[in-house]
XYZ file of C-alpha atoms in Angstrom:
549
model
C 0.000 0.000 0.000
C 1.523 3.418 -0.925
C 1.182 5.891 1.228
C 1.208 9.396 -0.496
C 3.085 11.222 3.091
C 4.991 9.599 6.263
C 2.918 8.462 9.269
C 2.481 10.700 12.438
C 4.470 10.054 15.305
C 2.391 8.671 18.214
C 2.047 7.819 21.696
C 1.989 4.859 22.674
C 0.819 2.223 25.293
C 0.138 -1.344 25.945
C -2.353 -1.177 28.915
C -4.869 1.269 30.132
C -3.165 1.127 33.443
C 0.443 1.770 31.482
C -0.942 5.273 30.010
C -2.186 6.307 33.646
C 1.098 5.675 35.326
C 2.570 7.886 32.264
C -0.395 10.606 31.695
C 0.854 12.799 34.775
C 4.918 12.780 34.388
C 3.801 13.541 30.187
C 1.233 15.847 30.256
C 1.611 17.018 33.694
C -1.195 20.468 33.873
C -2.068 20.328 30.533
C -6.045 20.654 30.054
C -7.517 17.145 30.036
C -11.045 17.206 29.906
C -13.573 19.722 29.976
C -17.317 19.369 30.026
C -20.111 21.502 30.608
C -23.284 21.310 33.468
C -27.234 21.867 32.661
C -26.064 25.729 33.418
C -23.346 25.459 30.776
C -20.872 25.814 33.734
C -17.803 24.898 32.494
C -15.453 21.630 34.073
C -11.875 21.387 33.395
C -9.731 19.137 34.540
C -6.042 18.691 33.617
C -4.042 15.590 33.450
C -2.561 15.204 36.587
C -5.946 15.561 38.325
C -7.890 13.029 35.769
C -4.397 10.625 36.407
C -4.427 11.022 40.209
C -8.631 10.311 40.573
C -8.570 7.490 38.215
C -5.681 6.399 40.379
C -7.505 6.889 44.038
C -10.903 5.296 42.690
C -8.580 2.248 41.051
C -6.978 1.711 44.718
C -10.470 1.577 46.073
C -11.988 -0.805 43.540
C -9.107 -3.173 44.316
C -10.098 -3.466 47.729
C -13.309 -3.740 47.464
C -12.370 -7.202 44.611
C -12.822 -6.020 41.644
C -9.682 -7.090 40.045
C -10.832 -10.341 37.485
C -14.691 -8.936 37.646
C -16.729 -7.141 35.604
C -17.819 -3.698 36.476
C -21.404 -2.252 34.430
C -21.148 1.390 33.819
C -24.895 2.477 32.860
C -25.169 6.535 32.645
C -24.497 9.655 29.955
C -20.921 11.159 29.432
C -19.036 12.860 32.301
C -15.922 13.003 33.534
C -16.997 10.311 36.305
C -18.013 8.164 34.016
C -14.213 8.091 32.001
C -12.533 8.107 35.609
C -14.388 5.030 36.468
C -14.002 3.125 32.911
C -9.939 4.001 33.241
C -9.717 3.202 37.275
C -11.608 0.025 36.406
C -9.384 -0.801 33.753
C -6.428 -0.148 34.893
C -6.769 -2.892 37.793
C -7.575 -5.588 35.949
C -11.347 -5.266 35.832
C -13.393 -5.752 32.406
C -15.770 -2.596 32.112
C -19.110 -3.561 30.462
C -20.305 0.167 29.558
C -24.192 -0.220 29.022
C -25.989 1.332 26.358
C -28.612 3.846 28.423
C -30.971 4.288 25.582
C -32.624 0.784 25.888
C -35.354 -0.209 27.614
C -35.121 -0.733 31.029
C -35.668 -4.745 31.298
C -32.448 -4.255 28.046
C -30.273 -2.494 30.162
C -30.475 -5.038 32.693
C -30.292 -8.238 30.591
C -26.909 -6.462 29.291
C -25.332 -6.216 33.008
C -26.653 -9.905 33.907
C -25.643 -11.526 30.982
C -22.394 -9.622 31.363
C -21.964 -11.018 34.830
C -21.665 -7.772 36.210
C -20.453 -7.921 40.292
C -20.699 -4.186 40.768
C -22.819 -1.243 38.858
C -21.246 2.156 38.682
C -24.204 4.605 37.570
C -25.540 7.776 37.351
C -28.298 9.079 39.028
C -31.434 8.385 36.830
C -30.700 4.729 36.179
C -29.969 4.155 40.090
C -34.102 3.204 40.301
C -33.285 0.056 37.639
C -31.063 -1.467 40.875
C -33.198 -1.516 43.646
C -34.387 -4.574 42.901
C -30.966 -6.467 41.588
C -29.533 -8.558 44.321
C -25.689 -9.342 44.353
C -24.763 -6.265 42.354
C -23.414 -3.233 44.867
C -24.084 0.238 43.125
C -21.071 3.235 43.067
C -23.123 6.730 42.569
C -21.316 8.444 39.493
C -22.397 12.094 41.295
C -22.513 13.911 44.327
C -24.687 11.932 46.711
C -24.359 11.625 50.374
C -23.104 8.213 50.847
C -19.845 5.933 51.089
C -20.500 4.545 47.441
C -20.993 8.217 46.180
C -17.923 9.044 43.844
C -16.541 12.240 45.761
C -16.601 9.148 48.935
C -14.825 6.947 47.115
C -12.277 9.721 45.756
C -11.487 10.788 49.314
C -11.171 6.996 50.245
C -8.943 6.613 47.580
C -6.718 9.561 48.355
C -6.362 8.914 51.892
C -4.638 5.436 50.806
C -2.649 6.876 47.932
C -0.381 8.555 51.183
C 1.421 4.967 51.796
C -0.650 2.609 49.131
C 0.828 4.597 45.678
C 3.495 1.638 45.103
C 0.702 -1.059 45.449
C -1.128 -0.073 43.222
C 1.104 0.402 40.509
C 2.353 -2.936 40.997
C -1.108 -4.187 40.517
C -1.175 -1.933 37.614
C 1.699 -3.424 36.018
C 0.580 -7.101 36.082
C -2.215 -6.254 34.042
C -0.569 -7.838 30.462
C -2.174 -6.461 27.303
C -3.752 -9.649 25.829
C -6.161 -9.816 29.166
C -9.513 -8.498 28.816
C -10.330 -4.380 29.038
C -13.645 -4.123 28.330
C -17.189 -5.738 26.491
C -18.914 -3.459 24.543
C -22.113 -4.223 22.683
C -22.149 -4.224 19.377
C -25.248 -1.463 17.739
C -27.250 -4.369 16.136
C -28.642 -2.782 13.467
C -29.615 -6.196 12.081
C -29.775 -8.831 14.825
C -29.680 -8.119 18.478
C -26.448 -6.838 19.715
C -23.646 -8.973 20.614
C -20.548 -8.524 23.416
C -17.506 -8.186 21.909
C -14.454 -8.201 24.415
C -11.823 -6.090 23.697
C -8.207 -6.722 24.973
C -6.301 -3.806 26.412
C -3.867 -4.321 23.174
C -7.070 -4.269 21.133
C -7.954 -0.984 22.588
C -4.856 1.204 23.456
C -2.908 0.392 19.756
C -6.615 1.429 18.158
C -6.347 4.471 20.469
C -3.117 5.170 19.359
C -2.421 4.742 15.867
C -5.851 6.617 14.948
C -3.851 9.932 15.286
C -0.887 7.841 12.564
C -3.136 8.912 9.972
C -5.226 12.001 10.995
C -3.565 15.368 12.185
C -6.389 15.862 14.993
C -5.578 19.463 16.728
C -4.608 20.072 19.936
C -8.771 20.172 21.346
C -11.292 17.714 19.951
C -14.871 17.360 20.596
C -16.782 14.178 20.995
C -21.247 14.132 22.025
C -21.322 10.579 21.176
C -21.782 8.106 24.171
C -18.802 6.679 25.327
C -20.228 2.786 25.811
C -20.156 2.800 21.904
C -16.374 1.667 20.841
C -16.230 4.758 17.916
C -16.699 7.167 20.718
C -14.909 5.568 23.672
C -11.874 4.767 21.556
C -12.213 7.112 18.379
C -12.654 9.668 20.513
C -11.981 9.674 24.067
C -8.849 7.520 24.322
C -7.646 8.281 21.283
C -7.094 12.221 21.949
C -6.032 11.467 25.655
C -3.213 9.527 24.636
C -1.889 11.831 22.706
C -2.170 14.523 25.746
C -4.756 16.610 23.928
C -7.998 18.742 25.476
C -10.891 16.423 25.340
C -14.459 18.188 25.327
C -16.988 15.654 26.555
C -20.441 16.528 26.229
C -23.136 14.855 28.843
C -26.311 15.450 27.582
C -27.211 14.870 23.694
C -29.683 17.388 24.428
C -26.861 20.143 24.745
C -24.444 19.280 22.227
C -24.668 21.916 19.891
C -24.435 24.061 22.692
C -21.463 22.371 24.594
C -19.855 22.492 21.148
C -19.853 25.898 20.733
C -18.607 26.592 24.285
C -15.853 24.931 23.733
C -14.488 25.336 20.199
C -12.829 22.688 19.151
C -10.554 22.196 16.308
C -11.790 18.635 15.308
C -15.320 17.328 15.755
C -16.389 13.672 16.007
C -19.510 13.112 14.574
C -21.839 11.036 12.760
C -23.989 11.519 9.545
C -26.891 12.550 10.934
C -25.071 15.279 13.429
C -23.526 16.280 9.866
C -27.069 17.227 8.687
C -28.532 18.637 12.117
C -24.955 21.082 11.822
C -25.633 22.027 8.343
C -29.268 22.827 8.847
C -28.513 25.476 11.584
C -25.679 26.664 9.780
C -28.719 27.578 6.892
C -31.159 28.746 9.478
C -28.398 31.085 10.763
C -27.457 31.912 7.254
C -31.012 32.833 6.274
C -31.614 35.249 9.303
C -28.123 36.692 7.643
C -29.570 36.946 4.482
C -26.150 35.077 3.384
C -28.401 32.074 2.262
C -28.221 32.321 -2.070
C -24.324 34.015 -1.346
C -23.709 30.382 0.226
C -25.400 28.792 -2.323
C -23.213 30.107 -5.330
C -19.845 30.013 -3.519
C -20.582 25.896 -2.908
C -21.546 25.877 -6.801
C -18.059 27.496 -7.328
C -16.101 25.161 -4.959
C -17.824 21.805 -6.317
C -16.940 23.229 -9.816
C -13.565 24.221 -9.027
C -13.146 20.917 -7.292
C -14.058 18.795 -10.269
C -10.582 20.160 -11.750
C -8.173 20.236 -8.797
C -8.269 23.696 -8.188
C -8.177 25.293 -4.855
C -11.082 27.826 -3.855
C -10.723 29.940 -1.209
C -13.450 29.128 1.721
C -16.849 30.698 2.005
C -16.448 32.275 5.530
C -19.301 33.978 7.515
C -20.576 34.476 10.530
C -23.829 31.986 11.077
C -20.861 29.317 10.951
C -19.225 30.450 13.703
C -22.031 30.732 15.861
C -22.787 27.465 15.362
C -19.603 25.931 15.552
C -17.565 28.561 17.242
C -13.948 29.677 15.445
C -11.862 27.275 15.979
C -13.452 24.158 13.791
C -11.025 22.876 10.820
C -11.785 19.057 10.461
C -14.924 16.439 11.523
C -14.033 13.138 11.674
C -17.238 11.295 10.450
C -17.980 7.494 11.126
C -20.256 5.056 12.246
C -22.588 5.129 8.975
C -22.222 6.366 5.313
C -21.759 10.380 5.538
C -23.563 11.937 2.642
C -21.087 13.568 0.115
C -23.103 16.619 -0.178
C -22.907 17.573 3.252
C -19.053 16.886 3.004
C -18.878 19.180 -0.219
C -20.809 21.895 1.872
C -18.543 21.636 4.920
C -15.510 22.507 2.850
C -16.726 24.794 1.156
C -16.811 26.466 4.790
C -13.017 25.497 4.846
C -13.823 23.020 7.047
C -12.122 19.145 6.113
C -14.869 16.162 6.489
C -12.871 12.735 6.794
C -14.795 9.663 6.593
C -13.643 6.386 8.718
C -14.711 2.818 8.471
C -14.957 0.626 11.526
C -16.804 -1.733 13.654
C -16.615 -2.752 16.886
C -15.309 -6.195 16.807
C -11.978 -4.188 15.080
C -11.260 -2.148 18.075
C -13.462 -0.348 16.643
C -11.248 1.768 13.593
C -10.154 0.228 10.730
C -9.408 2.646 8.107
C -9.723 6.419 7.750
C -8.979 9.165 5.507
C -6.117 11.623 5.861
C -5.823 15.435 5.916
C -3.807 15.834 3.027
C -5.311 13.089 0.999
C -8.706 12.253 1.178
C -11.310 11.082 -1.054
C -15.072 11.887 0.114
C -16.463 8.588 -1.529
C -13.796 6.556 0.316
C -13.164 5.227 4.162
C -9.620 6.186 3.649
C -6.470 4.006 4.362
C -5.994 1.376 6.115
C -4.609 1.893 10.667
C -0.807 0.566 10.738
C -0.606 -2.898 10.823
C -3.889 -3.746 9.796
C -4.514 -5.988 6.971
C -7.506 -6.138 4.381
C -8.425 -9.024 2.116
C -12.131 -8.763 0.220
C -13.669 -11.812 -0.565
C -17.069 -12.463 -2.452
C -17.062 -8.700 -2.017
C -17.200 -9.128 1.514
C -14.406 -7.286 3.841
C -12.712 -9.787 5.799
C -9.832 -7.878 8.509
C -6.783 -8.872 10.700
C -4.674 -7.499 12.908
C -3.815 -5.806 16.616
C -7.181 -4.473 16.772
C -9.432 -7.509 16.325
C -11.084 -8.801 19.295
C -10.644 -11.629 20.978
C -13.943 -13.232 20.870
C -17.987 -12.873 21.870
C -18.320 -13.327 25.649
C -20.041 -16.366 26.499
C -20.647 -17.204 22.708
C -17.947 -19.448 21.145
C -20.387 -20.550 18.411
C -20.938 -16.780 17.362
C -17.179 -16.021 17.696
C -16.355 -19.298 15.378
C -18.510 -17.812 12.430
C -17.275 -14.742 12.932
C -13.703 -15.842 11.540
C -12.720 -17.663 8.590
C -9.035 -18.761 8.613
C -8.202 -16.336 11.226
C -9.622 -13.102 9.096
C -12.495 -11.403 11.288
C -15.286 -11.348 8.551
C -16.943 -8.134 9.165
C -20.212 -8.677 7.079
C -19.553 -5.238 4.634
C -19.494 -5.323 1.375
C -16.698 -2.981 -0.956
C -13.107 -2.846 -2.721
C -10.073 -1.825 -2.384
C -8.329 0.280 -5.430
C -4.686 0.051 -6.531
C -3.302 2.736 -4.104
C -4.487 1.230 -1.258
C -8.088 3.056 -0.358
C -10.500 1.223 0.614
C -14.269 2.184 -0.105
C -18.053 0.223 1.359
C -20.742 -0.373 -0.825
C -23.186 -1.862 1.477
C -23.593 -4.711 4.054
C -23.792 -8.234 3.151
C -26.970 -9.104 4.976
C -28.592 -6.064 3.040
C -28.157 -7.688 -0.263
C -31.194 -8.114 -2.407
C -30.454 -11.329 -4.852
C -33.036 -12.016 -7.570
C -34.233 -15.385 -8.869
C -32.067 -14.753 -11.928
C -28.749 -14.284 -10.007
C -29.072 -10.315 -9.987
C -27.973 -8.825 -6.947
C -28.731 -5.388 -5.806
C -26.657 -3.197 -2.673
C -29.749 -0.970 -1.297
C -26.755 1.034 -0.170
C -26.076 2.285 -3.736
C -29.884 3.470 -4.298
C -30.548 4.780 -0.730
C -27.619 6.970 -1.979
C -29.311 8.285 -4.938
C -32.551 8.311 -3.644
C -31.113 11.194 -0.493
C -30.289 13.538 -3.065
C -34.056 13.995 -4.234
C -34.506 17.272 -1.963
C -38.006 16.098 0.064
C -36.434 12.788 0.831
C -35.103 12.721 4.400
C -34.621 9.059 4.931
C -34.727 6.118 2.922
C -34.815 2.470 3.325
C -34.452 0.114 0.105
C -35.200 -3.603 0.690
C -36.477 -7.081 -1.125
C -40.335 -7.098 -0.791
C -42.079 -10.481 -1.223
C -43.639 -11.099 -4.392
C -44.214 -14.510 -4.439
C -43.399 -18.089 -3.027
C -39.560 -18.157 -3.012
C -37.280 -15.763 -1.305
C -35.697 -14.910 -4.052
C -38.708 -13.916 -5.506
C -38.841 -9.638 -4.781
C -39.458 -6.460 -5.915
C -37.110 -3.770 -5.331
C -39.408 -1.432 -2.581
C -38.493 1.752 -0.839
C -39.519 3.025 2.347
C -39.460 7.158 2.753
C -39.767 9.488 5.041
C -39.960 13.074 3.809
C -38.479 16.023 4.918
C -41.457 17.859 7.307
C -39.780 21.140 6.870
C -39.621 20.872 2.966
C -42.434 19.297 2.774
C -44.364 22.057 4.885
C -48.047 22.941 3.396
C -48.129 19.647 1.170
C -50.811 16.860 1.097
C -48.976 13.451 2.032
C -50.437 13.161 -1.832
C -48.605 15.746 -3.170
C -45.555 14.940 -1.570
C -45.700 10.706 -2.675
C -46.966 12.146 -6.295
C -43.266 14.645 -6.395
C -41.191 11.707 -4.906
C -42.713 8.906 -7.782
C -41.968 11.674 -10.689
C -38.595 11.931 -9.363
C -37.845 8.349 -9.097
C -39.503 7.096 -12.125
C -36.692 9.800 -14.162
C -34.020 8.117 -11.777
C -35.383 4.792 -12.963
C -34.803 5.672 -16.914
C -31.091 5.930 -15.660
C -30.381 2.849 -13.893
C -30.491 -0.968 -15.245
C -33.832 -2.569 -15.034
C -33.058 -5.093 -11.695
C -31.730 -1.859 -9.766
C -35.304 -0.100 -10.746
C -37.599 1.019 -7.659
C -40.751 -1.077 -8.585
C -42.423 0.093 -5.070
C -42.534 3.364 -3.266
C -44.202 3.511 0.575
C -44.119 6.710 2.539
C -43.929 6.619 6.324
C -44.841 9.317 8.904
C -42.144 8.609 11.419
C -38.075 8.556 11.641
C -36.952 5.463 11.886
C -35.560 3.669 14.208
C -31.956 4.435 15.312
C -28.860 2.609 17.036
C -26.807 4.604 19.779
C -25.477 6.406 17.138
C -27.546 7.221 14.866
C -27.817 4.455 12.105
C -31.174 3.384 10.915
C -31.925 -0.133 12.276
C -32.917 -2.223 9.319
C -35.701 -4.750 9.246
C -38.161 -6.514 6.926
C -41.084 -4.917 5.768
């Protein structure tokens, strides 16, 4: 694989207890983390004091067992909830962070099946634990008891005075091929599965992420943290590498938090793309910059079609949305829409796209600053190795997990000769880029061998302007399974769709896919059109969960 500039240096580390012992000699005062209250109070916190706290709560959870255990985490982002994933970590626990946006009978299926000994969690999930035997809860907030977390800090400190060496001899047997943490995979398609991640699995995906990207020196992550892209991607990766993390709490203050503390790189997903660009119009609107936006993005998609640099379009609805400091978003987790990539830098602001999934630690490839293709999930993280087969991806290397908990028959069909199949479908072109065209299980196949990636249209089908989601799929026609018609589900944009009959709007979507019909081979033809009245449903982060219709 050619690589068109040298590799970053990095950071590195083996175990999450290994970059503790080293965060406060490193990065000593440096700003670590910063987050923001309901009051939009700001929180900072600088390395020593995230390294000494994760350090007193680690000393604690060793004596209360927890080395060889699993500890649940179940509550939003906050700097408690990264103190206890690293102090638990660092010990030799296995964190199980717990997706919070389940049902309640979900969330607790996760931590038994997980055989969780201990529940650290924040205060409006502490209700799903009164009636959960065997499992001791730690308070992630300021309550007045010995399991609060400013308890447990004091307890910790107090020992620190003659404990310090202790602990980092625990620390230090903690080997790198021993379980760090499970995290759930999104199921989008099936229900979701634990994949255990190795601290090696973890820390050289942490580390090597910033190989390829030039990140800043403050990044900005509002995705929850028990989802690997956010956790790893995001948290871990930029506090390995000593930079200012901004860690929003609730999703319902992110745009807020984000312009509060104004980043330099954003960590986002498609659908945070859109909600970004559509108050970066609003804003433009009330400027009466709106149709001046419009023509400059004309001129930079024109310009770019040759090669030619274009000087950004720069105003000031964008920085009150994003603040002044934004030069890159690092999208992942789903298919980002070109279009909103194309609009971002026209702003002057770089959109790279990443491919990964959680059973690969989670990253596996990403785009680079200087060389990036929108249509493309970039190169591939040092060390990792790519092989497509049947047009499925198929991945090895440091990053791949070790296994499903408690599921050796799922973790057997999950490999083929020791390549971790990952279910996507795409290629890889001569220079070494790799680019997704859809997911295996997705794949419509015809009775006469045709085979269509709903990927591909769902594409084509966002870039009719009422459409704001899409969903292409097989629909039964017949007897076999084979036997389908190629069917859409939509869901139209409310706001441009404002005033219409839901007749008006289906009658402008069929005209516009009948003349994208005339353009596309006859099996790849949208033979069925339904309209539906509600979003659909969505994973953790944002991806449309898929089912049959």
């Amino acid at each position: 694989m050619r690589l068109d500039y040298p590799l970053n240096n990095v950071n590195t580390y083996e175990t999450v207890g290994e970059f503790l012992q080293k965060a406060e000699s490193r990065f000593g005062d440096r700003p670590a983390v910063t987050v923001y209250d309901w009051e939009g109070k700001e929180h900072c916190y600088t390395y020593r004091m995230l390294a000494r706290d994760a350090k007193a709560l680690a000393l604690v959870l060793l004596d209360m067992g927890i080395a060889g255990k699993h500890l649940a985490i179940a509550g939003e982002n906050g700097y408690e909830w990264l103190v206890m994933f690293l102090a638990c970590c660092s010990v030799g626990a296995v964190a199980l962070p717990v997706d919070v946006e389940q049902q309640d009978e979900k969330i607790l299926q996760c931590i038994r099946y997980g055989d969780s000994c201990m529940a650290a969690v924040s205060r409006e999930y502490e209700f799903l634990f009164q009636d959960f035997p065997g499992c001791p809860v730690l308070c992630l907030w300021d309550a007045h008891s010995d399991n609060s977390f400013p308890s447990l800090l004091l307890r910790g400190y107090e020992a620190l005075k003659s404990r310090e060496e202790e602990l980092n001899l625990a620390m230090d047997k903690v080997q790198a091929d021993e379980t760090a943490v499970i995290i759930y995979t999104s199921g989008t398609l099936s229900s979701p599965k634990p994949v255990m991640l190795s601290h090696g699995n973890i820390m050289f995906n942490a580390c090597h992420a910033q190989a390829l990207v030039e990140a800043g020196d403050k990044a900005y992550t509002c995705l929850p943290l028990y989802h690997a892209y956010s956790l790893v991607c995001g948290a871990l990766n930029v506090l390995t590498q000593g930079q200012h993390l901004g860690l929003n709490g609730s999703v319902k203050n992110w745009m807020r938090d984000l312009r509060l503390f104004c980043p330099e790189m954003i960590l986002l997903v498609p659908m945070m793309m859109e909600s970004l660009i559509r108050s970066i119009r609003l804003e433009q609107k009330r400027d009466g910059t709106r149709e001046e936006a419009k023509k400059a993005l004309k001129r930079y998609q024109s310009r770019k079609k040759y090669h030619l640099s274009c000087s950004p379009f720069v105003h000031d609805a964008l920085t009150r949305v994003l603040g002044d400091s934004v030069s890159l978003i690092i999208c992942g987790g789903a298919q980002q829409n070109e279009r909103l990539a194309q609009e971002f830098g026209c702003y002057g602001i770089c959109v790279l796209q990443g491919y990964g999934v959680t059973e690969c630690g989670p990253l596996i490839s990403v785009n680079r600053n200087r060389r990036h293709r929108e249509n493309s999930v970039g190169v591939l993280l040092p060390e990792t190795r790519v092989k497509i087969r049947d047009g499925e991806i198929l991945v090895k290397g440091p990053s791949v997990f070790k296994g499903y908990y408690k599921a050796d028959g799922e973790t057997k069909k999950a490999f083929s000769d020791g390549w971790f199949c990952t279910g996507d479908l795409g290629y890889m072109d001569r220079k070494g880029v790799l680019y997704i065209t859809g997911r295996k299980k997705n794949l419509v196949v015809f009775s006469n061998g045709k085979k269509v990636v709903p990927e591909e249209l769902e594409e084509l089908i966002l870039q009719i302007p009422l459409v704001r989601e899409v969903m292409v799929y097989g629909a039964s026609n017949g007897q076999t399974a084979d036997d389908v018609k190629l069917s859409a589900v939509i869901y139209a944009d409310p706001q441009k769709t404002r005033g219409m009959t839901s007749y008006e709007v289906l009658e402008r979507i069929q005209e516009e896919i009948y003349e994208l019909n005339k353009k596309l081979p006859f099996h790849k033809r949208i033979q069925l059109i339904r309209m539906t009245e509600a979003e659909f449903k969505k994973t953790s982060i944002y991806k449309i969960k898929r089912g049959r219709f």
